[in-house]
XYZ file of C-alpha atoms in Angstrom:
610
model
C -77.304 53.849 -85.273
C -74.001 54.001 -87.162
C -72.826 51.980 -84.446
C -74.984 48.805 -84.634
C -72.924 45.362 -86.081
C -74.651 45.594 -89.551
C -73.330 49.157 -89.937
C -70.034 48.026 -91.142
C -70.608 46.903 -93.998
C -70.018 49.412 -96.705
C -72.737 48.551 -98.823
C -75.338 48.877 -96.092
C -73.623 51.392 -94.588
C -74.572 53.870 -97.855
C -78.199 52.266 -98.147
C -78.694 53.665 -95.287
C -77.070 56.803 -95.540
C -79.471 57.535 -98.398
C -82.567 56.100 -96.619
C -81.666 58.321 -94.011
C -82.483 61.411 -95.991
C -85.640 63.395 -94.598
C -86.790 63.549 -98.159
C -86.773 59.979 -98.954
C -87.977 58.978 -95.582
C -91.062 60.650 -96.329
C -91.066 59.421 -99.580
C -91.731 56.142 -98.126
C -93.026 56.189 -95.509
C -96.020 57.961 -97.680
C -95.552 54.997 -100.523
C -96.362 53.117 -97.740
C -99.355 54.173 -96.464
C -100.788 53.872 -99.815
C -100.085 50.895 -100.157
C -101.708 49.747 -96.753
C -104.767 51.196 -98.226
C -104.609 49.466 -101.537
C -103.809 46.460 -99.266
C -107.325 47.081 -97.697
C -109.189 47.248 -100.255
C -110.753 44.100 -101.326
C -109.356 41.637 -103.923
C -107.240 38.549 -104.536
C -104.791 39.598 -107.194
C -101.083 39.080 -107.715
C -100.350 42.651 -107.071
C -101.334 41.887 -103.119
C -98.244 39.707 -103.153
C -95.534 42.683 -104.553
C -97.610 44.810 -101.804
C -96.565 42.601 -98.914
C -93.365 42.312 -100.289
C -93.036 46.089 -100.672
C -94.457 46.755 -96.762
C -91.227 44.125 -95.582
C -88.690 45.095 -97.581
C -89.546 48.718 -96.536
C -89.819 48.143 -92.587
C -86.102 46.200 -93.028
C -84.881 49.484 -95.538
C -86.300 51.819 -92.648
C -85.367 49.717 -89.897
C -81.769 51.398 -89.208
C -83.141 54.758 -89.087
C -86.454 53.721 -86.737
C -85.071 50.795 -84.516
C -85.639 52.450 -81.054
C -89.447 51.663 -80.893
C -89.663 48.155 -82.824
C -90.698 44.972 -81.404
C -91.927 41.779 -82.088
C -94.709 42.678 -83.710
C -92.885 44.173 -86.485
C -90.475 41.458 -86.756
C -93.442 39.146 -87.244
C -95.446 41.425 -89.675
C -92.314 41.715 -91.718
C -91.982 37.841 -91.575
C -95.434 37.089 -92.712
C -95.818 40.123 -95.253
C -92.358 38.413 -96.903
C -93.649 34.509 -96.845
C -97.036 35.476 -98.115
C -96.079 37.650 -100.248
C -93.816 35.506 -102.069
C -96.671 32.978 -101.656
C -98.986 35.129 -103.917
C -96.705 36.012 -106.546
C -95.408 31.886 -107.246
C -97.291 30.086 -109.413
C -96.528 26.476 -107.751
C -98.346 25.151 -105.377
C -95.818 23.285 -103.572
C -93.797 26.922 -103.116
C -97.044 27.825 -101.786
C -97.637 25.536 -99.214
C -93.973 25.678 -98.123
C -94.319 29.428 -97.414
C -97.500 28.864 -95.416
C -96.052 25.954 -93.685
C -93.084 28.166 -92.916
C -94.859 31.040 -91.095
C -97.138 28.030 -89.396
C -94.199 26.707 -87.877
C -92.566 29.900 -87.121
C -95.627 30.803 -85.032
C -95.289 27.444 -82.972
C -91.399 28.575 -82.297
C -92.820 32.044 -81.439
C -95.556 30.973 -78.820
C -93.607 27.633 -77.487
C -90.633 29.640 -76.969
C -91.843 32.585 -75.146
C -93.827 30.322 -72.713
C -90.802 27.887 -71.819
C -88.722 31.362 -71.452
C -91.468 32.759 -69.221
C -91.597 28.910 -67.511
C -87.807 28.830 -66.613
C -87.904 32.475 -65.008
C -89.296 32.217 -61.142
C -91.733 34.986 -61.079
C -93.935 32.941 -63.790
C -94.076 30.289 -61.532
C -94.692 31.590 -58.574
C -97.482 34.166 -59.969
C -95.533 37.440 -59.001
C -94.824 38.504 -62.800
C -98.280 39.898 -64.000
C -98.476 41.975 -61.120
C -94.991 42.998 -61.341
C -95.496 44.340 -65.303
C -98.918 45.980 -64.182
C -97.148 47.730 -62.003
C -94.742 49.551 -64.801
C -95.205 52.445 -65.899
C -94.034 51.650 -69.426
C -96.800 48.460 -70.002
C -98.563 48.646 -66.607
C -102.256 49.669 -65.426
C -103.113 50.715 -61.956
C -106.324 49.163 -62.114
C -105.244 45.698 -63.613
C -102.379 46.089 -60.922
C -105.069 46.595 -58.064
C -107.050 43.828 -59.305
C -104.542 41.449 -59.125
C -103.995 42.479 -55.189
C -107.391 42.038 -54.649
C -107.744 38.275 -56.546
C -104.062 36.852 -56.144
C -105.911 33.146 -57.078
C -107.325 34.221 -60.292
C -104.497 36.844 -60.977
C -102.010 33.374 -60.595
C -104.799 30.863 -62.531
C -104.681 33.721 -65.374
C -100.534 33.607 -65.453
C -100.479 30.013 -65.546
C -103.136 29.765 -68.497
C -101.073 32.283 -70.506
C -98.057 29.681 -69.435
C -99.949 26.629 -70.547
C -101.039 28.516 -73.585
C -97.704 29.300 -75.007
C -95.684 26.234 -73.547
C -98.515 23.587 -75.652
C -98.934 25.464 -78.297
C -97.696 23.219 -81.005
C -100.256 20.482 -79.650
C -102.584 22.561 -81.772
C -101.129 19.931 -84.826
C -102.834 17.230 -82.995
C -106.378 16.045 -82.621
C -107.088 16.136 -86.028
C -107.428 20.162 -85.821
C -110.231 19.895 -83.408
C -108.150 21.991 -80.995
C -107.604 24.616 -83.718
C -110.584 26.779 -82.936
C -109.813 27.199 -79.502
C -106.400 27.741 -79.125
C -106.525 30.333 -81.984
C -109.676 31.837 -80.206
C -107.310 31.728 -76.783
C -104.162 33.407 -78.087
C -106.387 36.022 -80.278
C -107.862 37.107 -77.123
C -104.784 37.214 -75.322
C -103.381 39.606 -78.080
C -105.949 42.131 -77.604
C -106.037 41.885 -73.933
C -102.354 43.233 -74.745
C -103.441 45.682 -76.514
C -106.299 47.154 -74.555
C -104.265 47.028 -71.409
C -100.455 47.009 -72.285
C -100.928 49.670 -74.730
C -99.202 46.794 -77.374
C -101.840 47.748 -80.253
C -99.815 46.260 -83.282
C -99.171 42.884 -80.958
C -103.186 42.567 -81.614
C -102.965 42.528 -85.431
C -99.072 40.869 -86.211
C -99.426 38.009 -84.205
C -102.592 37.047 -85.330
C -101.661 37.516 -88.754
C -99.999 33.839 -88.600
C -103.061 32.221 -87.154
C -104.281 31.612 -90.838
C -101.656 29.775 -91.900
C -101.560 27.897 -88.830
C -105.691 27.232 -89.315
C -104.136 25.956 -93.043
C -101.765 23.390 -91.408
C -103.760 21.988 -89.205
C -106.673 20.860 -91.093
C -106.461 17.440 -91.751
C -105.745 16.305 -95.176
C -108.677 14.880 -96.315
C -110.365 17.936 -95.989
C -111.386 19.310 -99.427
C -110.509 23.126 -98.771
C -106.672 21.427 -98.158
C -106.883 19.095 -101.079
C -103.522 18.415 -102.784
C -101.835 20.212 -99.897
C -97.834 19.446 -99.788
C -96.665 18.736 -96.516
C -93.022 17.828 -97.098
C -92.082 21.476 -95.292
C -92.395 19.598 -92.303
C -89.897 16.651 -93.148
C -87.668 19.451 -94.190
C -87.766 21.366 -91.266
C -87.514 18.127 -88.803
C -83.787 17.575 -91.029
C -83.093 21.024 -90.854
C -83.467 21.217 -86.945
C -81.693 17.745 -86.162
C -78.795 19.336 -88.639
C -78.784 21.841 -86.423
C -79.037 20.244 -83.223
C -75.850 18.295 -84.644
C -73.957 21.470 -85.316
C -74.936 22.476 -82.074
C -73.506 19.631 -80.125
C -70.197 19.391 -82.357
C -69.862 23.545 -82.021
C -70.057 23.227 -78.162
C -67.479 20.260 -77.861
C -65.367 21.853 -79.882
C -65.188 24.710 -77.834
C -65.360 22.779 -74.756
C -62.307 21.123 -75.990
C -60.648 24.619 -76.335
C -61.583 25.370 -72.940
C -60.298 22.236 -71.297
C -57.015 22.629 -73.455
C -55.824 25.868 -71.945
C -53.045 27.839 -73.716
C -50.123 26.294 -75.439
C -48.267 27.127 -72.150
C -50.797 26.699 -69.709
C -49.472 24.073 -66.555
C -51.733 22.727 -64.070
C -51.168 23.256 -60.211
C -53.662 20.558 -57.893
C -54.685 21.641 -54.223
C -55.340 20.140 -50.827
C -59.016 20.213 -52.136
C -58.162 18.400 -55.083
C -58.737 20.687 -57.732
C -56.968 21.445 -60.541
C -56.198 24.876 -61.248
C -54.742 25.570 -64.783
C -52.672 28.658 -64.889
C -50.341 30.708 -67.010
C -47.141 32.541 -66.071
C -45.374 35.388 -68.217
C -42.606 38.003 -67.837
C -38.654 37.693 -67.136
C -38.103 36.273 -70.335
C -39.304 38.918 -72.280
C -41.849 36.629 -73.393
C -45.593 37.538 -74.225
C -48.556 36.400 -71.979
C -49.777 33.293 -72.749
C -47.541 33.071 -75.928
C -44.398 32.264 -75.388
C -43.600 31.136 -71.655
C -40.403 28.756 -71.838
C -40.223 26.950 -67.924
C -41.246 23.355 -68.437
C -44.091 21.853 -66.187
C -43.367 21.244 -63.013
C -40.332 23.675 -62.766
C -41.068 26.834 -59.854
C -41.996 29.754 -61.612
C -40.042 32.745 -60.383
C -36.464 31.571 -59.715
C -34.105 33.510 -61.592
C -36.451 36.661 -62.009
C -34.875 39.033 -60.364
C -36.378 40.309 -57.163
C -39.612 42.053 -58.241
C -42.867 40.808 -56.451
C -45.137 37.967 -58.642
C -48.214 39.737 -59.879
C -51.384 37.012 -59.211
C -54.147 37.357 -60.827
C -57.847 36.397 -59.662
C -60.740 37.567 -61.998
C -64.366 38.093 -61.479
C -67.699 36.316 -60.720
C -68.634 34.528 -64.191
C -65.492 35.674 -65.583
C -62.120 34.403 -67.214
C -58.745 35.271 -66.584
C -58.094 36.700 -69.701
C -60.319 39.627 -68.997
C -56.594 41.131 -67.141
C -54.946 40.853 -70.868
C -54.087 44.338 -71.331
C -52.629 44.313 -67.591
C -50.812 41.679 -67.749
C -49.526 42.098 -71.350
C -48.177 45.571 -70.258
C -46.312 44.126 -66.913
C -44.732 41.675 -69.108
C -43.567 43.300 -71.980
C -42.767 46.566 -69.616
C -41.642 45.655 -66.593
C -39.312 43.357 -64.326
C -42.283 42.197 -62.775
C -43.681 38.149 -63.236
C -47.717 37.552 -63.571
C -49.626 34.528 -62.639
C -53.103 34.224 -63.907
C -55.067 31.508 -62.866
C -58.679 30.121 -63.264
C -60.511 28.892 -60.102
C -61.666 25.283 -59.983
C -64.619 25.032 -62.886
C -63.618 27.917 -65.315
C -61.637 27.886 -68.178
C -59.357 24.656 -68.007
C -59.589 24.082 -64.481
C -61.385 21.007 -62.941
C -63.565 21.111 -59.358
C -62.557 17.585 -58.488
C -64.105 18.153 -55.071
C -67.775 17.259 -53.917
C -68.300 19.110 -50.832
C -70.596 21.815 -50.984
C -68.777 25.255 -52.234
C -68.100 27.494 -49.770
C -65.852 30.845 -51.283
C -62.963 29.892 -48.797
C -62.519 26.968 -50.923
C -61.221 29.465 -53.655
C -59.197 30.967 -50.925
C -57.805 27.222 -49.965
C -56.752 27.254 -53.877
C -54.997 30.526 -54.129
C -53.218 29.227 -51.049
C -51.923 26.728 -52.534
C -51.193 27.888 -55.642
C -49.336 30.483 -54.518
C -47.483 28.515 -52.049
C -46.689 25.596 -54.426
C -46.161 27.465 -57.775
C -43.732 30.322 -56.366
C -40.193 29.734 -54.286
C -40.405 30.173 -50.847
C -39.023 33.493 -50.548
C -40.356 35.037 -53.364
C -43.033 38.211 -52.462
C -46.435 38.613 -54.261
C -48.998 41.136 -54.945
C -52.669 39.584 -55.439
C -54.069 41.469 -57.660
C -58.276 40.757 -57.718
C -61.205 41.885 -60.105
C -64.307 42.236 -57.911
C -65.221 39.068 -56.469
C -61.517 38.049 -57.114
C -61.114 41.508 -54.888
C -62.704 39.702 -51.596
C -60.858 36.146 -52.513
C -57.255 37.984 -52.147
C -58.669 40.024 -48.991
C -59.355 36.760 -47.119
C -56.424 35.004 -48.865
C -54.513 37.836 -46.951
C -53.522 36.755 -43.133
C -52.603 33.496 -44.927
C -50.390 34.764 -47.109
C -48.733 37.330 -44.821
C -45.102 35.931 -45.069
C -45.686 36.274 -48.600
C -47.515 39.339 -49.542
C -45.994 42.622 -50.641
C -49.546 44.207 -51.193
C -53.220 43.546 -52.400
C -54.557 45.583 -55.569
C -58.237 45.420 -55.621
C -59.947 46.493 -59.033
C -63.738 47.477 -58.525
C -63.706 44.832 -55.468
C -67.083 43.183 -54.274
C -67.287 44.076 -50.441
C -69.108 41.503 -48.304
C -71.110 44.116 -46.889
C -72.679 45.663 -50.016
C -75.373 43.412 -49.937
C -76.722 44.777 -46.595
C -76.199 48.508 -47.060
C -76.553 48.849 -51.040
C -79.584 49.188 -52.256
C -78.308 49.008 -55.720
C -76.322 46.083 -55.017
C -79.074 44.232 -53.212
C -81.979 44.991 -55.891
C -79.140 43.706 -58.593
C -78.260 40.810 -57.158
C -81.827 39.193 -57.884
C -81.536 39.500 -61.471
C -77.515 38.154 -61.076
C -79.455 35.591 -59.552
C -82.072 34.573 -62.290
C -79.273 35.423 -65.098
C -76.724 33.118 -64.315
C -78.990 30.516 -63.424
C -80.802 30.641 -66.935
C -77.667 31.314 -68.779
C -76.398 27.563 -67.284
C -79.409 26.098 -67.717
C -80.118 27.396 -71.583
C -76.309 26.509 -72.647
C -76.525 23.276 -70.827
C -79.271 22.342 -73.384
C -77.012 22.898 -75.989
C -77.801 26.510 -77.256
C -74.236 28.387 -77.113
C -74.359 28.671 -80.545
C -77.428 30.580 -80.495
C -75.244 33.285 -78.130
C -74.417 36.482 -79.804
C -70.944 38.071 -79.674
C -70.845 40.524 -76.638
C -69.589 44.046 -77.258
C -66.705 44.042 -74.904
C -65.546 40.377 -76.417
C -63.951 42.621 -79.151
C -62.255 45.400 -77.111
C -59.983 42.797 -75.279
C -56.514 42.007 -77.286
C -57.544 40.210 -80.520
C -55.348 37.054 -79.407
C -57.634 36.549 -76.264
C -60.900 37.155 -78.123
C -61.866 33.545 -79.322
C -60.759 32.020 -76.270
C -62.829 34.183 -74.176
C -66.048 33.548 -76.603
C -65.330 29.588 -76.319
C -65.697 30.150 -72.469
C -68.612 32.603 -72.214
C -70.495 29.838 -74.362
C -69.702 27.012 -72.687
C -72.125 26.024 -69.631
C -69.218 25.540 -67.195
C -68.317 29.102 -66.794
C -72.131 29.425 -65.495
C -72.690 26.548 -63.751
C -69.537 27.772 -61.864
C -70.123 30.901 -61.510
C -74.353 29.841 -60.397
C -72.445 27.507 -57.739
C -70.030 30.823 -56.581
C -72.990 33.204 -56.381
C -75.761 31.104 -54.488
C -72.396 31.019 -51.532
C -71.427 34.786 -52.048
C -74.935 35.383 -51.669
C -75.331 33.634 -48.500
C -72.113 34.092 -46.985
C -72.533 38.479 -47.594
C -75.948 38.492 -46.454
C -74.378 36.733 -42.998
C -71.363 38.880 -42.739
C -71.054 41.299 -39.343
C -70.136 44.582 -40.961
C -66.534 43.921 -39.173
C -63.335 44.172 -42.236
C -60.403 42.925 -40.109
C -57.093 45.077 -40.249
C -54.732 43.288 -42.803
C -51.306 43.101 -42.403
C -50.063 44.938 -46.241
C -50.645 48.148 -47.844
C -53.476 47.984 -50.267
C -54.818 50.157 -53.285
C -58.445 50.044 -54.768
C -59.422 51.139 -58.135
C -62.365 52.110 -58.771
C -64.380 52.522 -61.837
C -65.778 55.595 -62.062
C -69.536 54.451 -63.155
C -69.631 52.005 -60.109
C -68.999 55.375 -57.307
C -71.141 57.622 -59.118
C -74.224 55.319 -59.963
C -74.150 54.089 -56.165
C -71.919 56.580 -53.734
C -72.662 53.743 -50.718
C -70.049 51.611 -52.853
C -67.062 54.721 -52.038
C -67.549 53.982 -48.628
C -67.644 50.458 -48.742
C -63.924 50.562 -50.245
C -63.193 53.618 -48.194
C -63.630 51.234 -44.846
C -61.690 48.534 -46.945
C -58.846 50.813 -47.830
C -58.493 52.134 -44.245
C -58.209 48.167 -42.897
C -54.798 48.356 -44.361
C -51.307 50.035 -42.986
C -50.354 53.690 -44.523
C -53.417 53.984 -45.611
C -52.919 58.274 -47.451
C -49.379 57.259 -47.949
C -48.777 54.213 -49.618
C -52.235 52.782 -51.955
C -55.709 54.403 -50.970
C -58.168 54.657 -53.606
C -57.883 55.650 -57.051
C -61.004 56.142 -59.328
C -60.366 55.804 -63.182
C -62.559 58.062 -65.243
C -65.023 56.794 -67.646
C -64.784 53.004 -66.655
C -67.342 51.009 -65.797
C -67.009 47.684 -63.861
C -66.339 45.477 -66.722
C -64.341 48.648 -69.127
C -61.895 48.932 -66.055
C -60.411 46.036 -68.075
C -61.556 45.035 -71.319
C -61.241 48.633 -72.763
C -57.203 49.387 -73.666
C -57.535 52.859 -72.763
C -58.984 51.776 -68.821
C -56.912 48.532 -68.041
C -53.911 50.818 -69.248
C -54.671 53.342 -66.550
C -55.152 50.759 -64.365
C -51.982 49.211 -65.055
C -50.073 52.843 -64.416
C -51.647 52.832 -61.057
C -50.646 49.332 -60.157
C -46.961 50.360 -61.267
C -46.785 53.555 -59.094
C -48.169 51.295 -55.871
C -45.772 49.196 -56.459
C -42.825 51.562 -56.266
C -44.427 53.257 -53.396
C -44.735 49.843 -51.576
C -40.819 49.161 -52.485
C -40.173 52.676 -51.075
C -41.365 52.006 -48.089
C -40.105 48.413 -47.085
C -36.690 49.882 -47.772
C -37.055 53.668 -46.190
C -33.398 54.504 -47.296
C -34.117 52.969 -50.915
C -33.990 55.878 -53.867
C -36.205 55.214 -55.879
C -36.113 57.031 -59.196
C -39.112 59.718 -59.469
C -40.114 58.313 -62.985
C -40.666 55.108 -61.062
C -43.186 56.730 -58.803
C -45.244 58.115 -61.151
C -45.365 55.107 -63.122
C -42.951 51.922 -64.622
C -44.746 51.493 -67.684
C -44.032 54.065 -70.422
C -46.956 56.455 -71.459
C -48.355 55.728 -74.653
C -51.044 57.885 -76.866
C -54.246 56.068 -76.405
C -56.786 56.465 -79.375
C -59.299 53.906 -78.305
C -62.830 55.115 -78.144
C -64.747 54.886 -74.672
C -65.975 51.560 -73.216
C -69.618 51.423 -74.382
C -70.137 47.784 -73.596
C -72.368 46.513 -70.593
C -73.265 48.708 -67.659
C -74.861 46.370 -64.860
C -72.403 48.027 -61.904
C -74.720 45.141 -59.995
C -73.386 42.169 -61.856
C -70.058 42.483 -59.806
């Protein structure tokens, strides 16, 4: 728990250090049931309002210690125990009727929400969730599950109601109140139907806890029990949501902007296809990734660099290519060797000018080019790829022969892991519904609604902002939607044939991706015997601890990594020059050890989101 954002500040930090005491756990947790009863009993006194305030601030002083096991419901019991709580103890009415329009309108963002959530995802609509949760052990029932099998029609017609429901829930505001009574009635019932057969008891008491105040707001004005009521909460909450909606759109064009802009020293390349790739070059200078390149635009990167093979640099599905920035940092700071990192056509600052339908050899046709047009003519590469950047370089191979001094593939998708993992398979459904609801949610404006992901802050503090204003900005998932829906397709189609390619080749692996599905080890063990001295020069190297996304963003990992990419690389120099002596320090390594201190990767574990 020590680990959780809020954590780190101090203050907190010793609040709930002391909470965390078994003596004063007990202590309140016992004040607390006593005052439940008192709560009980009946009454109408001020001293109800410093109970309800006492039961929040409680649940939020207890919360670090008992978050595993919390849900809605208690978010929404603290919410209401706060507002009417505070309601009770003012003496104004208008601080009142704010408080009660407040949790009124919070339970029209609660049910409205949910629905349109539940409306965007594809097994609402097609009436395949309900039986799908039923059949869970966690919230499920055997009977309700059977049920549903038995009456798909009303099992669907009760799914769509529970839609409709939530979705049109703020209509309750209209008609006078007339539809009060029944929609109240309708989502009661639905709340202990969750209870009796999800096993979501508190779900039947929180969430109804609101109707009230939404029975309050809805009666029309001229009703005497409403008399006098003040209903400028609702101006005040229009302003405060188009304020919002303003901040929204200025937030997301500011990071667009940011996006679009690139790095101070980023220089676009355009291919046959007429996309724009934008792309950043380091090393030979002794200049910094991304910070301090000094060839102007339109010069050939490479010339004067000595004779060390280019570095290339292809990232992920739904990724940028500053996820390689501990890689590439090391190779430039450490090493003779250039990098080129690149974004393909719709991430980061680079612009899918065509409209033909995307097809992945597209990206292929780009790294071509890029390649071909960026570097001099007789100037070797190594394509270095990130798991669907893995398959892009494979293909991009046999075109790049007369180039290529070897592929590095870290945690590579394999176009046949759709067919013969399970894990892979089952996964790629959710990759599915993910990155189609992340594009649609930000394209309605909501990236600044996204939280900060774990891994953001393990990558090199430089890299971190940029990286956010991408992951929030709808064109990283529209492109990577558009990438996926053809990967899909295109993997499900292939033959099971990997075609011999003409360089050696190393894979690294992350160690959570071999041992969470062992059919991906022989997936890369077929791709790492389609390339020449396979045992002698490359193979595959696992690097312990990683996961698919750690293999890079955590120091420790990408560091590894980078070692291993080193020692191939003198191993490949080795052996296109047999009588070449190459120093033993190079073999085991270019880059200089250093002590690493950095904690494990803890950050996302989907090994399917690859």
């Amino acid at each position: 728990m020590k680990k959780s954002p809020e954590s780190t500040n101090p203050v907190i930090r010793k609040i709930s250090n002391a909470v965390a005491h078994r003596e004063v756990t007990l202590a309140l947790h016992a004040a607390r049931a006593a005052v439940g009863v008192g709560m009980l009993l009946p009454g109408n006194s001020r001293w109800r309002g410093a109970g309800s305030l006492f039961l929040g601030g409680t649940t939020c002083l207890l919360a670090a210690r008992h978050r595993y096991g919390t849900d809605g419901s208690d978010q929404v019991a603290t919410l209401v125990q706060g507002a009417t709580g505070l309601a009770r103890l003012s003496r104004s009415t208008q601080t009142q009727d704010a408080l009660l329009w407040y949790v009124a309108l919070q339970a029209n963002l609660s049910y409205a929400a949910s629905g349109w959530v539940k409306l965007l995802g594809e097994r609402w609509r097609d009436a395949s969730a309900l039986p799908g949760v039923m059949r869970t052990r966690t919230y499920g029932s055997e009977k309700i599950y059977q049920l549903t099998q038995r009456h798909p029609k009303t099992s669907k017609y009760v799914q769509h109601s529970v839609l409709a429901l939530e979705c049109l829930f703020p209509l309750v505001h209209l008609a006078g109140g007339r539809l009060t009574r029944p929609v109240l009635a309708s989502a009661a019932s639905f709340h202990v139907a969750n209870g009796f057969i999800m096993g979501l008891g508190r779900f039947m008491t929180a969430f109804p806890s609101m109707h009230p105040m939404v029975a309050y707001t809805t009666t029309p004005a001229s009703h005497p029990a409403v008399a006098g009521r003040d209903d400028r909460a609702v101006k005040a909450a229009g302003l405060l949501l188009a304020a919002g909606v303003a901040a929204s759109a200025a937030l997301a064009a500011q990071r667009r902007s940011t996006v679009l802009e690139g790095w101070p020293t980023s220089r676009r390349f355009v291919t046959r296809h007429g996309n724009e790739l934008l792309y950043e070059t380091g090393g030979g200078t002794g200049d910094a990734f991304g910070t301090g390149d000094t060839f102007a635009t339109g010069d050939t990167f490479g010339t004067g660099h000595g004779e060390e093979p280019v570095l290339v640099f292809a990232a992920g599905l739904a990724s940028t290519s500053e996820h390689f920035a501990w890689i590439t940092e090391r190779f430039v700071n450490e090493t003779d060797h250039p990098v080129v990192s690149y974004a393909r056509a719709g991430y980061g600052g680079s612009l899918r000018r065509t409209t033909a339908p995307y097809e992945l050899a597209e990206s292929v046709d780009d790294l071509e080019d890029l390649v071909r047009g960026v570097l001099p003519a007789g100037r070797k590469v190594v394509l270095v790829g990130h798991s669907l950047g893995g398959e892009i370089i494979r293909r991009a191979a046999d075109r790049l022969s007369d180039r290529l001094a070897g592929l590095v593939y870290l945690d590579p998708a394999h176009p046949a892991e759709l067919q013969r993992s399970e894990r892979q398979s089952e996964g790629s459904k959710a990759l599915s519904e993910t990155i189609a609801q992340a594009s649609r949610y930000l394209r309605l404006g909501s990236g600044i609604l996204m939280s900060r992901p774990e891994w953001l802050d393990r990558l090199p503090k430089e890299y971190r902002q940029r990286v956010f204003a991408q992951y929030t900005d709808a064109r990283l998932w529209t492109a990577g939607k558009r990438e996926w829906e053809a990967v899909e397709k295109d993997f499900r189609a292939f033959d099971g044939t990997i075609a011999p390619l003409p360089v050696p080749g190393l894979i690294i692996a992350a160690q959570q991706t071999v041992d969470q599905d062992p059919e991906q080890l022989l997936l890369y063990n077929e791709l790492s015997h389609a390339h020449p001295g396979h045992g002698e020069t490359g193979g595959i190297e696992v690097v312990e601890g990683s996961d698919h996304d750690s293999l890079l963003t955590n120091a420790a990992h990408a560091h590894r990594a980078a070692d291993l990419i080193a020692t191939f690389l003198a191993e490949a120099r080795a052996a296109r020059v047999p009588d070449a002596r190459v120093p033993a320090e190079a073999r085991q390594g270019e880059l200089q050890d250093q002590p690493q201190d950095q904690p494990q990767d803890a950050a996302r574990t989907e090994g399917t989101a690859r």
